[in-house]
Amino acid sequence: MESKFNFLLFILYISIYYWGDMLKIITFWIMISQFIVLTACHSREDADQLKNITFPDKTTEQQFKNWYTGNNRVLLDEYRSYLAKYLKNTPNVFQLSYNQSNELKGCEQYQFTIPPKQYWKNIINSLKLIEKLQMNGLFDHYRIVHAYSPKQANACFSNAIESKHDSNSAVDIQLLNEQQQIYHNQGTKIKELCQFWIEDGREYRMGLGIYNNDTLHIDTLGYRTWGIGRSTKRSPCLVDD
């Protein structure tokens, strides 16, 4: 009787031992399956975020995709979702983080940036103003080429001591036609923008900078304008025909 009892205890022990291993195996595969599902979901989300983006070139596209991972992706998606609560057409994740520069060498770490959360709200009025300009028919489309950049980046890119970009308050854009190309009649578009600035700019505290490379600076931090070399006198809005 005792031997039978010992045998049953042995069988019970073996069953518990192997069943314990089986539970470990089942738990392991459940975790693996969840990881695969989450990875697939993130991959689809990334693809959805990127599928309608027009990149300047293949190199920049690959650089952004390499950067747009992990915490960068999570925080940038959160930033875009935050802005979407206030805007009718929220810029894509690439435009919200990209800093275009002809002098990127040595400043590569600032090619893509995300503003600190305390600065997120600062850009809303400037983007709303750009939406109004587009809605008023002053241009068909636009492309953001510079939004937020920290002080170190501004110094690296242009040796600028002060910039509205380091508080995420300004946006540099290029005006695009229906085909998403820069206007051939850029001068006409600039005149129309200047007219808006003259007539309505004060109401929006509109800052309008017009540069020679088809790039415009827009903010809502004070009624003013400037042109090449950041000179007020060289603004097309103040030059008589």
Short mmCIF file of C-alpha atoms in Angstrom, two decimals:
data_model
loop_
_atom_site.label_atom_id
_atom_site.label_comp_id
_atom_site.label_asym_id
_atom_site.label_seq_id
_atom_site.Cartn_x
_atom_site.Cartn_y
_atom_site.Cartn_z
CA MET A 1 0.00 0.00 0.00
CA GLU A 2 2.79 2.34 0.88
CA SER A 3 4.58 1.60 -2.40
CA LYS A 4 1.41 2.40 -4.36
CA PHE A 5 1.05 5.65 -2.44
CA ASN A 6 4.65 6.55 -3.16
CA PHE A 7 4.10 5.73 -6.85
CA LEU A 8 1.08 8.03 -6.98
CA LEU A 9 3.08 10.78 -5.34
CA PHE A 10 5.78 10.25 -7.95
CA ILE A 11 3.26 10.49 -10.80
CA LEU A 12 1.78 13.65 -9.24
CA TYR A 13 5.23 15.18 -8.91
CA ILE A 14 6.10 14.37 -12.54
CA SER A 15 2.77 15.78 -13.72
CA ILE A 16 3.24 19.01 -11.79
CA TYR A 17 6.84 19.28 -13.00
CA TYR A 18 6.02 18.85 -16.66
CA TRP A 19 2.77 20.79 -16.44
CA GLY A 20 4.71 23.66 -14.91
CA ASP A 21 7.08 23.59 -17.87
CA MET A 22 4.10 23.44 -20.19
CA LEU A 23 2.63 26.54 -18.56
CA LYS A 24 5.95 28.28 -19.04
CA ILE A 25 5.98 27.28 -22.70
CA ILE A 26 2.38 28.42 -23.22
CA THR A 27 3.08 31.73 -21.45
CA PHE A 28 6.19 32.22 -23.56
CA TRP A 29 4.33 31.72 -26.85
CA ILE A 30 1.50 33.99 -25.73
CA MET A 31 4.05 36.74 -25.06
CA ILE A 32 5.70 36.12 -28.44
CA SER A 33 2.31 36.28 -30.18
CA GLN A 34 1.44 39.56 -28.45
CA PHE A 35 4.78 41.02 -29.47
CA ILE A 36 4.24 40.00 -33.10
CA VAL A 37 0.73 41.50 -33.12
CA LEU A 38 1.91 44.78 -31.54
CA THR A 39 4.83 45.00 -33.97
CA ALA A 40 2.50 44.41 -36.91
CA CYS A 41 0.10 47.08 -35.63
CA HIS A 42 2.92 49.60 -35.21
CA SER A 43 4.20 48.76 -38.69
CA ARG A 44 0.75 49.40 -40.16
CA GLU A 45 0.46 52.65 -38.19
CA ASP A 46 3.87 53.76 -39.42
CA ALA A 47 2.92 52.90 -42.99
CA ASP A 48 -0.35 54.85 -42.67
CA GLN A 49 1.51 57.88 -41.28
CA LEU A 50 4.10 57.82 -44.06
CA LYS A 51 2.17 56.73 -47.15
CA ASN A 52 0.96 60.22 -48.17
CA ILE A 53 4.18 62.08 -47.40
CA THR A 54 6.20 63.62 -50.21
CA PHE A 55 9.87 63.65 -49.25
CA PRO A 56 12.45 66.00 -50.81
CA ASP A 57 14.58 63.04 -51.90
CA LYS A 58 15.25 59.36 -51.18
CA THR A 59 18.11 60.11 -48.81
CA THR A 60 15.98 62.35 -46.59
CA GLU A 61 13.16 59.82 -46.71
CA GLN A 62 15.41 57.04 -45.42
CA GLN A 63 16.95 59.31 -42.79
CA PHE A 64 13.51 60.18 -41.48
CA LYS A 65 12.34 56.56 -41.43
CA ASN A 66 15.45 55.60 -39.48
CA TRP A 67 14.78 58.41 -37.00
CA TYR A 68 11.00 57.84 -36.76
CA THR A 69 11.22 54.86 -34.41
CA GLY A 70 10.86 54.10 -30.72
CA ASN A 71 10.35 57.11 -28.46
CA ASN A 72 10.65 59.54 -31.38
CA ARG A 73 7.66 57.92 -33.08
CA VAL A 74 5.57 57.80 -29.91
CA LEU A 75 6.25 61.42 -28.97
CA LEU A 76 5.86 62.79 -32.50
CA ASP A 77 2.54 60.97 -32.96
CA GLU A 78 1.36 62.39 -29.64
CA TYR A 79 2.41 65.88 -30.74
CA ARG A 80 0.51 65.59 -34.01
CA SER A 81 -2.60 64.28 -32.21
CA TYR A 82 -2.42 67.27 -29.87
CA LEU A 83 -2.31 69.74 -32.77
CA ALA A 84 -5.15 67.92 -34.55
CA LYS A 85 -7.51 69.09 -31.80
CA TYR A 86 -7.02 72.70 -32.92
CA LEU A 87 -6.42 72.49 -36.68
CA LYS A 88 -8.56 71.56 -39.66
CA ASN A 89 -5.69 70.04 -41.62
CA THR A 90 -2.83 68.91 -39.42
CA PRO A 91 0.63 68.80 -41.05
CA ASN A 92 2.13 65.34 -41.37
CA VAL A 93 4.72 63.94 -38.97
CA PHE A 94 7.59 64.62 -41.37
CA GLN A 95 6.83 68.32 -41.80
CA LEU A 96 6.30 68.80 -38.06
CA SER A 97 9.81 67.57 -37.30
CA TYR A 98 11.93 68.35 -40.39
CA ASN A 99 14.45 71.19 -40.49
CA GLN A 100 15.56 71.87 -44.04
CA SER A 101 19.04 73.30 -44.35
CA ASN A 102 21.61 73.74 -47.09
CA GLU A 103 24.30 73.55 -44.43
CA LEU A 104 23.44 70.31 -42.65
CA LYS A 105 27.03 69.12 -42.27
CA GLY A 106 27.89 69.20 -38.59
CA CYS A 107 24.23 69.78 -37.65
CA GLU A 108 22.85 66.34 -38.50
CA GLN A 109 21.51 65.81 -34.98
CA TYR A 110 19.08 68.69 -35.55
CA GLN A 111 17.69 67.53 -38.90
CA PHE A 112 14.59 66.18 -37.12
CA THR A 113 13.38 67.63 -33.83
CA ILE A 114 10.35 67.48 -31.54
CA PRO A 115 9.57 70.47 -29.32
CA PRO A 116 9.27 70.02 -25.55
CA LYS A 117 5.64 69.56 -24.50
CA GLN A 118 5.49 72.98 -22.85
CA TYR A 119 6.07 74.51 -26.31
CA TRP A 120 3.46 72.51 -28.21
CA LYS A 121 0.74 75.15 -27.87
CA ASN A 122 3.00 77.93 -29.16
CA ILE A 123 2.73 76.92 -32.80
CA ILE A 124 -1.06 76.67 -32.97
CA ASN A 125 -1.85 80.31 -33.83
CA SER A 126 0.79 80.41 -36.55
CA LEU A 127 -0.57 77.22 -38.13
CA LYS A 128 -4.12 78.55 -37.85
CA LEU A 129 -3.04 81.70 -39.67
CA ILE A 130 -1.46 79.63 -42.43
CA GLU A 131 -4.72 77.69 -42.73
CA LYS A 132 -6.60 80.99 -43.09
CA LEU A 133 -4.22 82.20 -45.80
CA GLN A 134 -4.79 78.97 -47.70
CA MET A 135 -8.55 79.14 -47.18
CA ASN A 136 -8.53 82.71 -48.55
CA GLY A 137 -7.01 81.36 -51.77
CA LEU A 138 -3.56 82.93 -51.39
CA PHE A 139 -2.00 79.58 -52.28
CA ASP A 140 -3.19 76.05 -53.09
CA HIS A 141 -0.88 74.07 -50.85
CA TYR A 142 2.13 74.66 -48.65
CA ARG A 143 5.10 72.72 -47.38
CA ILE A 144 6.65 73.27 -43.95
CA VAL A 145 10.44 73.29 -44.14
CA HIS A 146 11.20 74.50 -40.62
CA ALA A 147 9.20 74.73 -37.42
CA TYR A 148 10.81 73.96 -34.07
CA SER A 149 14.54 73.96 -33.54
CA PRO A 150 16.40 74.46 -30.25
CA LYS A 151 18.84 77.32 -29.76
CA GLN A 152 21.80 75.05 -30.41
CA ALA A 153 20.33 74.11 -33.79
CA ASN A 154 19.71 77.73 -34.78
CA ALA A 155 23.29 78.59 -33.93
CA CYS A 156 24.49 75.57 -35.86
CA PHE A 157 22.39 76.22 -38.97
CA SER A 158 22.65 79.99 -39.31
CA ASN A 159 24.58 81.43 -36.37
CA ALA A 160 21.32 83.09 -35.30
CA ILE A 161 21.47 84.43 -31.75
CA GLU A 162 17.70 84.74 -31.40
CA SER A 163 14.97 82.90 -33.24
CA LYS A 164 11.23 82.47 -32.85
CA HIS A 165 11.75 78.84 -33.82
CA ASP A 166 13.41 77.91 -30.53
CA SER A 167 10.10 78.41 -28.71
CA ASN A 168 8.15 76.59 -31.46
CA SER A 169 6.34 79.83 -32.33
CA ALA A 170 7.25 80.23 -36.01
CA VAL A 171 6.84 78.28 -39.22
CA ASP A 172 8.86 78.49 -42.44
CA ILE A 173 6.90 77.37 -45.49
CA GLN A 174 7.08 77.14 -49.27
CA LEU A 175 3.99 77.94 -51.32
CA LEU A 176 2.83 75.19 -53.68
CA ASN A 177 0.41 75.07 -56.61
CA GLU A 178 -2.25 72.44 -57.33
CA GLN A 179 0.46 70.01 -58.49
CA GLN A 180 2.31 70.44 -55.18
CA GLN A 181 5.10 72.34 -56.96
CA ILE A 182 6.54 75.77 -56.18
CA TYR A 183 4.70 78.49 -58.10
CA HIS A 184 6.27 79.82 -61.28
CA ASN A 185 4.57 83.15 -60.54
CA GLN A 186 5.99 83.32 -57.03
CA GLY A 187 6.20 87.11 -57.25
CA THR A 188 2.45 87.40 -57.72
CA LYS A 189 1.80 85.21 -54.71
CA ILE A 190 4.17 87.29 -52.61
CA LYS A 191 2.31 90.47 -53.59
CA GLU A 192 -0.99 88.90 -52.55
CA LEU A 193 0.48 87.86 -49.21
CA CYS A 194 1.87 91.35 -48.69
CA GLN A 195 -1.56 92.79 -49.38
CA PHE A 196 -3.04 90.52 -46.71
CA TRP A 197 -0.30 91.54 -44.30
CA ILE A 198 -0.96 95.25 -44.97
CA GLU A 199 -4.74 94.98 -44.61
CA ASP A 200 -5.21 92.27 -41.97
CA GLY A 201 -1.79 91.45 -40.58
CA ARG A 202 -2.06 93.71 -37.56
CA GLU A 203 -5.21 91.90 -36.39
CA TYR A 204 -3.32 88.59 -36.35
CA ARG A 205 -0.06 90.04 -35.03
CA MET A 206 1.42 88.59 -38.18
CA GLY A 207 5.15 88.41 -38.64
CA LEU A 208 6.02 87.86 -42.31
CA GLY A 209 9.56 87.20 -43.46
CA ILE A 210 10.23 86.81 -47.18
CA TYR A 211 13.49 85.23 -48.28
CA ASN A 212 15.09 84.85 -51.69
CA ASN A 213 14.87 81.06 -51.75
CA ASP A 214 11.08 80.90 -52.05
CA THR A 215 10.73 80.43 -48.31
CA LEU A 216 8.42 82.44 -46.06
CA HIS A 217 8.56 82.86 -42.30
CA ILE A 218 5.21 83.23 -40.55
CA ASP A 219 4.49 83.78 -36.88
CA THR A 220 1.93 85.58 -34.72
CA LEU A 221 4.28 87.31 -32.30
CA GLY A 222 4.00 90.86 -33.57
CA TYR A 223 3.05 92.87 -36.65
CA ARG A 224 6.24 93.24 -38.68
CA THR A 225 7.89 92.18 -41.92
CA TRP A 226 11.38 91.72 -43.31
CA GLY A 227 13.23 90.45 -46.35
CA ILE A 228 16.66 89.18 -47.35
CA GLY A 229 19.19 89.41 -44.56
CA ARG A 230 16.35 89.86 -42.06
CA SER A 231 16.23 93.51 -43.08
CA THR A 232 12.91 95.32 -42.65
CA LYS A 233 13.78 97.72 -45.46
CA ARG A 234 14.22 94.81 -47.88
CA SER A 235 10.76 93.35 -47.35
CA PRO A 236 8.75 93.30 -50.62
CA CYS A 237 5.76 94.39 -48.56
CA LEU A 238 7.39 97.77 -47.90
CA VAL A 239 8.93 98.36 -51.33
CA ASP A 240 6.98 100.64 -53.65
CA ASP A 241 6.34 99.33 -57.17
#
